[in-house]
Amino acid sequence: MSPKDSSKLKTDTGAHLSRSEQRALDAAKRKAAVQQKILLILLGIALIINTVVGYVLYQNLVIEQTQENLRSLTQEKVDERSKTLSRYFQQQTQLIDKLAAEPELATSLDATNPDNTAEKRDLLEKKWLRETPSALKVRLIPLGSAQLDREAEFPIRYAELDLIQRAEKRQPALPELVAINERWMTNWIRPLAADDKSPPLGTLMVTIDATELINLFTPADQHLGEFVLLQQFTGSPPQIITKLGTGAAGNTLQGNVEGSHLAVKFTPSDQLLSLAEELPALWLTIVSFIVAGSLALVWFLSKILVRIELGEKNTATPSIAEVVKTSKESVNTDDAMTNPLFQKQDILDIAVIDEDENILGLQQASGKKSSASARNKISEEDVPAEIFRSYDIRGLVGSQVTPELAQLIGQAIGSEAIDQGEQAIVVARDGRTHSEALTQALIRGILRSGCNVINIGAVPTPLMYFSTFHFDDTSSGVMVTASHNPKEYNGFKVVINNRALADDAVIDLRSRIIGQRFHQGLGEETPRAIIPDYVDRIFSDVALAGNVSIVVDAGNAVTGIVAPQLFEELGCDVIPLFCDLDGEFPNHDPDPTIEKNLQALIAKVQETNADIGVAFDGDGDRLVVVTPKGDIIWPDRLLMLFAKDVLSRNPGADVLFDVKCSRQLNQVISSYGGRPIMWKTGHSPMKAKMEETQALIGGEYSGHIFIKDRWYGFDDGIYAMARLLEIITLRDQKIDDIFAAFPQLYSTPEIKIAIPELDKFGLIKKLSEIGDFANGTITTIDGLRVDYTKGWGLVRASNTSPALTLRFEAESHDSLEKIQQIFKRELLKVDNRLTFNLNSQD
C-alpha cells in the first residue's frame, strides 16, 4: 500500500472511531511493537548463544580433535622411524657382541704371550673384516696402547680415544656416528677379556658404514613433514646427521633411538595437517538443529503474542472487527486488507513502524558512519625503523624504546616463536634502571600471544643463551639489554630455536607489529633459577692447573652477580672491581673496547699484583683482558691463543673472525693447520656463520668470542675467560710472555665518527661506489675494508650506535698514517661535514 493510501486509511478509520476507541487501538499497536522488539531481542540473544555454542563445539569437535589427530600422526611418524633404527642397532649389537665373544680375539691381546705380535693381530683384523658385513675397519687394540691417529683413513681422534678408554674400564659405550671426509660411519667398541670377570686385555673397535642406517631412516613419505636424525651427547648441542623434507604445520616431536645416542625429530607439513583435519559434519548438524529450534521457538511465540494482542482482545469498546466493517464503507477492500493492523500474519511480517526502524538499523544515518570502533591501527611512526638493527633491537629509552612498544615487541616475538613451533620463551634482563619495566611490558606482550614465559630474572646474556640449550621445554629467549651502550639506551636480543634473529628476521618483527599479525591467547609466566646450573656446567667442563689471581671489572653491570662466583668456584683468587649492580654505571660505561674504560682495571691489577684482569661489557657476552704489565690484549689477539689451543686438537678446523680483526690472524691460523674465514661484524651473523661452517672457534674484535669446542657456540665472555684461564694455567709461562709470542703490528683501536642514524649506511654505499683507494684490495662483506701490501683500513656503519667505525693496522707507523689519510680524504669527498680525530676513539 502506498503512503498516500495508508494516510487515507488512517483518516477514514479515525472518522468512524470514538476517541476512546482510537486510544485503545493505538495502545494495541504500541504493545504489539513492544512485543516485536522483545522478540527481536530474544532472537538476537538466541543467535549469540548459538554462536557461542557453535564456537565451543567447533573448538572441541574440530580444532582440538584436529590438533590431537595431528599430534598422534606426528608421534606415529617419530615412533615409526625410531623403531626402525632401534631394530637396526639391536641387530648390529648382536653382531658386534658375537664377534667380541670370539676367543681368538681376546687371546691375541694377551701381553704375556710372546706369539702375540702386531702382525698376528693384523691378520686377525683382516680375517674378521671379511666376515663382518658393512665393516670398513676392524681394530684389535691392546690395553693402554691407543694413540691419536688423525691422518689415517679411519682416524682415531679424541672422540674415539674416549670410547676406547671407557671400554677398557668396562663403562657403557654406545656406538657413535662420525663424519670422515663427508662420509658417515659408526664406531662400535667392546672390551676383550678372557672372561666376563677378568680385567680387559684390550678392546675391539669396529667401524661400520652408516649408509644402511641412513637409508633405513630415509622415509618414503617425506612430503608429510621434516624428518631430522640427530646425535645428542650430554652437555653438548645436538649434531644433525641428516635432514629430509620440510614442515612447519605443527609442534615438533622427538623420540630416542634405543641402543644409540641418536634421536628422531619430526615436524609435520601442511599435507599431514590436511590428513589430520576433522570434518565438521557433526558440528554443523548439531548447530543446525539448535538454530532451527531457536527460530521455531521465536515463530511460535510471535503467533501467540499477535493472537493475544490483535485477535483475542475483548474490551467494552468496539472490536477491531467492527472498526474494519466501518472502514469498508469508505475504503476499498483490497486497500484495507493491506493495512498492517488488519492482516492475519506473524509479528515478524508486520510492516515496520517508525520506532522499529532504529532497532532494525533501517533508518538512514544522515550521512554518519556506524559507531562501532575499528581495531586500533599502528602507524609506522609508532615503531621507529632505526631501532630494528642488523642483529638486535636497540634505541634510546623514552623517545624510541617505550613500555608500550616493548609490549608490541613481545606480542611479535611470541607470535613468531609460535609460528616456529615454540610454546615458551625465556626472558631475562640486565641491570639498567629501566630494564625491569621494559621486561614486564615485554612479558605482557608475549603472554597475550598465547606463548608461555620462563622468567630467569637479572642475569648476563650468555645465561639466557645457555638456558635455551639447558631447558627441555624451550629453545628460544629474549634478553632486555643494550649491551655496551650508555645508560640511556636499552633494547632486545632475540633467539628463536637457538638461532639469533638477524637482518631480515629482525626487520620482519617490525612488519609483524605494524600489520598486527599477532596470535591471541593467554600464556603463563614461570620463574626459574639458572645461575647455579650455569656455574655447575662450566665447573664440570673447565679445570685449572694452578692458582690464578684475577681482577674482575663488571662495570657495575649484570656480570657482577655471576663472574666472581664462577671464578671462585674454579679456584681463583678473585678481586672484584665495580661488581655491585648499578644501572647508572657510575664508574665508567660498560664498554671494554674503549681504552679509558680500562684504566681502573689496569691500575687495580698492578696495585694488587694480580696475574690477570678482565673487563666485561654491560651484558657479559664480550670481554677484554689486561696483563700485569698493563698491556691490553685486544680480542683478536685473544683469538690467536684460542685458535692455537683448539687447532692442536682439531687440525684443519675452520676459525671465524670479523672484518675488524688483525690480518695477523690469517697467518697464525694457517700456521696451526686451520682455515681462516673472515666474516661480517655482529654476534648474530657470526653465530649464523659458525653454524654454517661448523667452525669450532670464532671471534670479533669487539670482544665476542664464540666457542663450539666443548660449548654451545654462542658468544659468552664469562665462559671464554674460564677457558682462557685453563689455557694459561697449563703453560709454565707468564701471561705477558704468552701473548708476546704472537706477532703484533701497529694498529688503532676502534675509532668512531658520529653521524646521523639514517645517513650512515647510505654514506658507506656511496663511498664504495666512488671511493678511490688506489691499488688496495677491497672487501665489502661488511662496510669497506681495503688491504694494502703493508697494512689495511676499514670503515663501516655501526649497527649499535649512530656512528661510523674505523680501524687501521700496518707494519710501520708511517704506513699506518698514510692509510688513515687515504680514508680521511675519500670520506670527506663523500661528506665534507664529517669531523675526524684519527688519534682517538672518542
PDB file of N, CA, C and O in Angstrom, residues 458-505:
ATOM      1  N   ALA A 458      67.352 -11.100  36.429  1.00  0.00           N
ATOM      2  CA  ALA A 458      68.505 -10.286  36.024  1.00  0.00           C
ATOM      3  C   ALA A 458      69.747 -11.173  35.956  1.00  0.00           C
ATOM      4  O   ALA A 458      70.281 -11.586  36.985  1.00  0.00           O
ATOM      5  N   VAL A 459      70.192 -11.477  34.755  1.00  0.00           N
ATOM      6  CA  VAL A 459      71.377 -12.314  34.520  1.00  0.00           C
ATOM      7  C   VAL A 459      72.064 -11.827  33.255  1.00  0.00           C
ATOM      8  O   VAL A 459      71.452 -11.152  32.430  1.00  0.00           O
ATOM      9  N   PRO A 460      73.339 -12.172  33.056  1.00  0.00           N
ATOM     10  CA  PRO A 460      74.006 -11.816  31.796  1.00  0.00           C
ATOM     11  C   PRO A 460      73.378 -12.525  30.596  1.00  0.00           C
ATOM     12  O   PRO A 460      72.769 -13.591  30.737  1.00  0.00           O
ATOM     13  N   THR A 461      73.565 -11.940  29.421  1.00  0.00           N
ATOM     14  CA  THR A 461      73.006 -12.523  28.202  1.00  0.00           C
ATOM     15  C   THR A 461      73.443 -13.968  27.968  1.00  0.00           C
ATOM     16  O   THR A 461      72.626 -14.798  27.564  1.00  0.00           O
ATOM     17  N   PRO A 462      74.726 -14.339  28.203  1.00  0.00           N
ATOM     18  CA  PRO A 462      75.098 -15.740  27.971  1.00  0.00           C
ATOM     19  C   PRO A 462      74.266 -16.736  28.770  1.00  0.00           C
ATOM     20  O   PRO A 462      74.073 -17.868  28.321  1.00  0.00           O
ATOM     21  N   LEU A 463      73.768 -16.339  29.923  1.00  0.00           N
ATOM     22  CA  LEU A 463      72.937 -17.262  30.696  1.00  0.00           C
ATOM     23  C   LEU A 463      71.573 -17.444  30.052  1.00  0.00           C
ATOM     24  O   LEU A 463      70.960 -18.511  30.163  1.00  0.00           O
ATOM     25  N   MET A 464      71.074 -16.399  29.372  1.00  0.00           N
ATOM     26  CA  MET A 464      69.849 -16.575  28.591  1.00  0.00           C
ATOM     27  C   MET A 464      70.091 -17.549  27.449  1.00  0.00           C
ATOM     28  O   MET A 464      69.303 -18.470  27.203  1.00  0.00           O
ATOM     29  N   TYR A 465      71.233 -17.348  26.732  1.00  0.00           N
ATOM     30  CA  TYR A 465      71.570 -18.289  25.661  1.00  0.00           C
ATOM     31  C   TYR A 465      71.687 -19.713  26.215  1.00  0.00           C
ATOM     32  O   TYR A 465      71.162 -20.669  25.641  1.00  0.00           O
ATOM     33  N   PHE A 466      72.394 -19.850  27.319  1.00  0.00           N
ATOM     34  CA  PHE A 466      72.609 -21.173  27.926  1.00  0.00           C
ATOM     35  C   PHE A 466      71.285 -21.837  28.277  1.00  0.00           C
ATOM     36  O   PHE A 466      71.100 -23.044  28.051  1.00  0.00           O
ATOM     37  N   SER A 467      70.352 -21.063  28.800  1.00  0.00           N
ATOM     38  CA  SER A 467      69.069 -21.646  29.212  1.00  0.00           C
ATOM     39  C   SER A 467      68.294 -22.212  28.032  1.00  0.00           C
ATOM     40  O   SER A 467      67.542 -23.176  28.180  1.00  0.00           O
ATOM     41  N   THR A 468      68.478 -21.625  26.831  1.00  0.00           N
ATOM     42  CA  THR A 468      67.758 -22.145  25.660  1.00  0.00           C
ATOM     43  C   THR A 468      68.286 -23.508  25.231  1.00  0.00           C
ATOM     44  O   THR A 468      67.613 -24.229  24.498  1.00  0.00           O
ATOM     45  N   PHE A 469      69.507 -23.846  25.654  1.00  0.00           N
ATOM     46  CA  PHE A 469      70.031 -25.197  25.434  1.00  0.00           C
ATOM     47  C   PHE A 469      69.756 -26.093  26.637  1.00  0.00           C
ATOM     48  O   PHE A 469      69.569 -27.298  26.489  1.00  0.00           O
ATOM     49  N   HIS A 470      69.735 -25.509  27.820  1.00  0.00           N
ATOM     50  CA  HIS A 470      69.645 -26.282  29.063  1.00  0.00           C
ATOM     51  C   HIS A 470      68.218 -26.722  29.376  1.00  0.00           C
ATOM     52  O   HIS A 470      68.008 -27.857  29.819  1.00  0.00           O
ATOM     53  N   PHE A 471      67.254 -25.843  29.160  1.00  0.00           N
ATOM     54  CA  PHE A 471      65.868 -26.193  29.465  1.00  0.00           C
ATOM     55  C   PHE A 471      65.313 -27.138  28.401  1.00  0.00           C
ATOM     56  O   PHE A 471      65.601 -27.003  27.213  1.00  0.00           O
ATOM     57  N   ASP A 472      64.469 -28.062  28.857  1.00  0.00           N
ATOM     58  CA  ASP A 472      63.884 -29.041  27.930  1.00  0.00           C
ATOM     59  C   ASP A 472      62.678 -28.499  27.169  1.00  0.00           C
ATOM     60  O   ASP A 472      62.345 -29.021  26.108  1.00  0.00           O
ATOM     61  N   ASP A 473      62.018 -27.464  27.700  1.00  0.00           N
ATOM     62  CA  ASP A 473      60.736 -27.056  27.134  1.00  0.00           C
ATOM     63  C   ASP A 473      60.817 -25.815  26.248  1.00  0.00           C
ATOM     64  O   ASP A 473      59.789 -25.268  25.852  1.00  0.00           O
ATOM     65  N   THR A 474      62.032 -25.352  25.939  1.00  0.00           N
ATOM     66  CA  THR A 474      62.138 -24.218  25.015  1.00  0.00           C
ATOM     67  C   THR A 474      63.548 -24.132  24.454  1.00  0.00           C
ATOM     68  O   THR A 474      64.508 -24.605  25.074  1.00  0.00           O
ATOM     69  N   SER A 475      63.644 -23.546  23.267  1.00  0.00           N
ATOM     70  CA  SER A 475      64.941 -23.246  22.652  1.00  0.00           C
ATOM     71  C   SER A 475      64.982 -21.781  22.237  1.00  0.00           C
ATOM     72  O   SER A 475      65.741 -21.411  21.347  1.00  0.00           O
ATOM     73  N   SER A 476      64.161 -20.953  22.874  1.00  0.00           N
ATOM     74  CA  SER A 476      64.024 -19.550  22.479  1.00  0.00           C
ATOM     75  C   SER A 476      64.127 -18.636  23.700  1.00  0.00           C
ATOM     76  O   SER A 476      63.789 -19.044  24.812  1.00  0.00           O
ATOM     77  N   GLY A 477      64.579 -17.406  23.442  1.00  0.00           N
ATOM     78  CA  GLY A 477      64.714 -16.478  24.551  1.00  0.00           C
ATOM     79  C   GLY A 477      64.827 -15.034  24.087  1.00  0.00           C
ATOM     80  O   GLY A 477      65.122 -14.753  22.929  1.00  0.00           O
ATOM     81  N   VAL A 478      64.580 -14.115  25.021  1.00  0.00           N
ATOM     82  CA  VAL A 478      64.720 -12.676  24.779  1.00  0.00           C
ATOM     83  C   VAL A 478      65.494 -12.076  25.944  1.00  0.00           C
ATOM     84  O   VAL A 478      65.205 -12.368  27.103  1.00  0.00           O
ATOM     85  N   MET A 479      66.474 -11.250  25.612  1.00  0.00           N
ATOM     86  CA  MET A 479      67.251 -10.538  26.625  1.00  0.00           C
ATOM     87  C   MET A 479      66.973  -9.054  26.497  1.00  0.00           C
ATOM     88  O   MET A 479      67.117  -8.474  25.415  1.00  0.00           O
ATOM     89  N   VAL A 480      66.548  -8.435  27.592  1.00  0.00           N
ATOM     90  CA  VAL A 480      66.338  -6.987  27.611  1.00  0.00           C
ATOM     91  C   VAL A 480      67.666  -6.347  28.004  1.00  0.00           C
ATOM     92  O   VAL A 480      68.098  -6.435  29.162  1.00  0.00           O
ATOM     93  N   THR A 481      68.331  -5.728  27.038  1.00  0.00           N
ATOM     94  CA  THR A 481      69.659  -5.155  27.280  1.00  0.00           C
ATOM     95  C   THR A 481      70.038  -4.235  26.131  1.00  0.00           C
ATOM     96  O   THR A 481      69.541  -4.384  25.008  1.00  0.00           O
ATOM     97  N   ALA A 482      70.922  -3.300  26.422  1.00  0.00           N
ATOM     98  CA  ALA A 482      71.553  -2.506  25.366  1.00  0.00           C
ATOM     99  C   ALA A 482      73.041  -2.782  25.357  1.00  0.00           C
ATOM    100  O   ALA A 482      73.828  -1.958  24.876  1.00  0.00           O
ATOM    101  N   SER A 483      73.447  -3.915  25.943  1.00  0.00           N
ATOM    102  CA  SER A 483      74.828  -4.388  25.881  1.00  0.00           C
ATOM    103  C   SER A 483      75.796  -3.330  26.407  1.00  0.00           C
ATOM    104  O   SER A 483      75.720  -2.935  27.557  1.00  0.00           O
ATOM    105  N   HIS A 484      76.681  -2.834  25.533  1.00  0.00           N
ATOM    106  CA  HIS A 484      77.736  -1.908  25.950  1.00  0.00           C
ATOM    107  C   HIS A 484      77.332  -0.445  25.833  1.00  0.00           C
ATOM    108  O   HIS A 484      78.114   0.437  26.188  1.00  0.00           O
ATOM    109  N   ASN A 485      76.128  -0.174  25.339  1.00  0.00           N
ATOM    110  CA  ASN A 485      75.717   1.223  25.141  1.00  0.00           C
ATOM    111  C   ASN A 485      75.552   1.954  26.468  1.00  0.00           C
ATOM    112  O   ASN A 485      75.353   1.336  27.517  1.00  0.00           O
ATOM    113  N   PRO A 486      75.595   3.295  26.444  1.00  0.00           N
ATOM    114  CA  PRO A 486      75.418   4.061  27.681  1.00  0.00           C
ATOM    115  C   PRO A 486      74.066   3.813  28.339  1.00  0.00           C
ATOM    116  O   PRO A 486      73.169   3.191  27.766  1.00  0.00           O
ATOM    117  N   LYS A 487      73.906   4.371  29.539  1.00  0.00           N
ATOM    118  CA  LYS A 487      72.773   4.033  30.394  1.00  0.00           C
ATOM    119  C   LYS A 487      71.425   4.437  29.825  1.00  0.00           C
ATOM    120  O   LYS A 487      70.399   3.876  30.196  1.00  0.00           O
ATOM    121  N   GLU A 488      71.382   5.439  28.917  1.00  0.00           N
ATOM    122  CA  GLU A 488      70.098   5.904  28.402  1.00  0.00           C
ATOM    123  C   GLU A 488      69.552   5.007  27.292  1.00  0.00           C
ATOM    124  O   GLU A 488      68.445   5.230  26.805  1.00  0.00           O
ATOM    125  N   TYR A 489      70.295   3.967  26.922  1.00  0.00           N
ATOM    126  CA  TYR A 489      69.851   3.037  25.872  1.00  0.00           C
ATOM    127  C   TYR A 489      69.294   1.757  26.484  1.00  0.00           C
ATOM    128  O   TYR A 489      69.637   1.381  27.611  1.00  0.00           O
ATOM    129  N   ASN A 490      68.438   1.097  25.688  1.00  0.00           N
ATOM    130  CA  ASN A 490      68.016  -0.256  26.036  1.00  0.00           C
ATOM    131  C   ASN A 490      67.519  -0.941  24.769  1.00  0.00           C
ATOM    132  O   ASN A 490      67.356  -0.287  23.722  1.00  0.00           O
ATOM    133  N   GLY A 491      67.265  -2.231  24.875  1.00  0.00           N
ATOM    134  CA  GLY A 491      66.830  -2.954  23.679  1.00  0.00           C
ATOM    135  C   GLY A 491      66.580  -4.415  23.960  1.00  0.00           C
ATOM    136  O   GLY A 491      66.413  -4.835  25.117  1.00  0.00           O
ATOM    137  N   PHE A 492      66.595  -5.227  22.883  1.00  0.00           N
ATOM    138  CA  PHE A 492      66.189  -6.626  22.983  1.00  0.00           C
ATOM    139  C   PHE A 492      67.053  -7.480  22.044  1.00  0.00           C
ATOM    140  O   PHE A 492      67.211  -7.153  20.868  1.00  0.00           O
ATOM    141  N   LYS A 493      67.612  -8.550  22.586  1.00  0.00           N
ATOM    142  CA  LYS A 493      68.269  -9.576  21.783  1.00  0.00           C
ATOM    143  C   LYS A 493      67.359 -10.799  21.767  1.00  0.00           C
ATOM    144  O   LYS A 493      66.884 -11.233  22.827  1.00  0.00           O
ATOM    145  N   VAL A 494      67.149 -11.353  20.582  1.00  0.00           N
ATOM    146  CA  VAL A 494      66.139 -12.395  20.418  1.00  0.00           C
ATOM    147  C   VAL A 494      66.766 -13.652  19.828  1.00  0.00           C
ATOM    148  O   VAL A 494      67.523 -13.581  18.858  1.00  0.00           O
ATOM    149  N   VAL A 495      66.435 -14.782  20.418  1.00  0.00           N
ATOM    150  CA  VAL A 495      66.854 -16.092  19.909  1.00  0.00           C
ATOM    151  C   VAL A 495      65.609 -16.965  19.778  1.00  0.00           C
ATOM    152  O   VAL A 495      64.822 -17.076  20.721  1.00  0.00           O
ATOM    153  N   ILE A 496      65.398 -17.560  18.622  1.00  0.00           N
ATOM    154  CA  ILE A 496      64.294 -18.494  18.419  1.00  0.00           C
ATOM    155  C   ILE A 496      64.863 -19.783  17.838  1.00  0.00           C
ATOM    156  O   ILE A 496      65.574 -19.762  16.834  1.00  0.00           O
ATOM    157  N   ASN A 497      64.549 -20.882  18.512  1.00  0.00           N
ATOM    158  CA  ASN A 497      65.083 -22.189  18.120  1.00  0.00           C
ATOM    159  C   ASN A 497      66.612 -22.159  18.037  1.00  0.00           C
ATOM    160  O   ASN A 497      67.211 -22.672  17.090  1.00  0.00           O
ATOM    161  N   ASN A 498      67.224 -21.542  19.066  1.00  0.00           N
ATOM    162  CA  ASN A 498      68.685 -21.456  19.199  1.00  0.00           C
ATOM    163  C   ASN A 498      69.354 -20.683  18.081  1.00  0.00           C
ATOM    164  O   ASN A 498      70.562 -20.810  17.867  1.00  0.00           O
ATOM    165  N   ARG A 499      68.590 -19.865  17.362  1.00  0.00           N
ATOM    166  CA  ARG A 499      69.175 -19.032  16.315  1.00  0.00           C
ATOM    167  C   ARG A 499      68.878 -17.568  16.625  1.00  0.00           C
ATOM    168  O   ARG A 499      67.720 -17.184  16.779  1.00  0.00           O
ATOM    169  N   ALA A 500      69.934 -16.776  16.697  1.00  0.00           N
ATOM    170  CA  ALA A 500      69.758 -15.355  16.951  1.00  0.00           C
ATOM    171  C   ALA A 500      69.143 -14.684  15.726  1.00  0.00           C
ATOM    172  O   ALA A 500      69.592 -14.907  14.603  1.00  0.00           O
ATOM    173  N   LEU A 501      68.118 -13.881  15.950  1.00  0.00           N
ATOM    174  CA  LEU A 501      67.488 -13.184  14.837  1.00  0.00           C
ATOM    175  C   LEU A 501      68.423 -12.100  14.317  1.00  0.00           C
ATOM    176  O   LEU A 501      69.002 -11.337  15.086  1.00  0.00           O
ATOM    177  N   ALA A 502      68.559 -12.037  13.001  1.00  0.00           N
ATOM    178  CA  ALA A 502      69.456 -11.061  12.384  1.00  0.00           C
ATOM    179  C   ALA A 502      68.866 -10.583  11.074  1.00  0.00           C
ATOM    180  O   ALA A 502      68.054 -11.266  10.442  1.00  0.00           O
ATOM    181  N   ASP A 503      69.269  -9.365  10.673  1.00  0.00           N
ATOM    182  CA  ASP A 503      68.942  -8.795   9.363  1.00  0.00           C
ATOM    183  C   ASP A 503      67.431  -8.835   9.103  1.00  0.00           C
ATOM    184  O   ASP A 503      66.663  -8.247   9.853  1.00  0.00           O
ATOM    185  N   ASP A 504      67.009  -9.555   8.062  1.00  0.00           N
ATOM    186  CA  ASP A 504      65.598  -9.547   7.672  1.00  0.00           C
ATOM    187  C   ASP A 504      64.695 -10.085   8.773  1.00  0.00           C
ATOM    188  O   ASP A 504      63.543  -9.658   8.900  1.00  0.00           O
ATOM    189  N   ALA A 505      65.196 -11.031   9.565  1.00  0.00           N
ATOM    190  CA  ALA A 505      64.368 -11.598  10.635  1.00  0.00           C
ATOM    191  C   ALA A 505      64.030 -10.544  11.684  1.00  0.00           C
ATOM    192  O   ALA A 505      62.930 -10.565  12.257  1.00  0.00           O
TER     193      ALA A 505
END
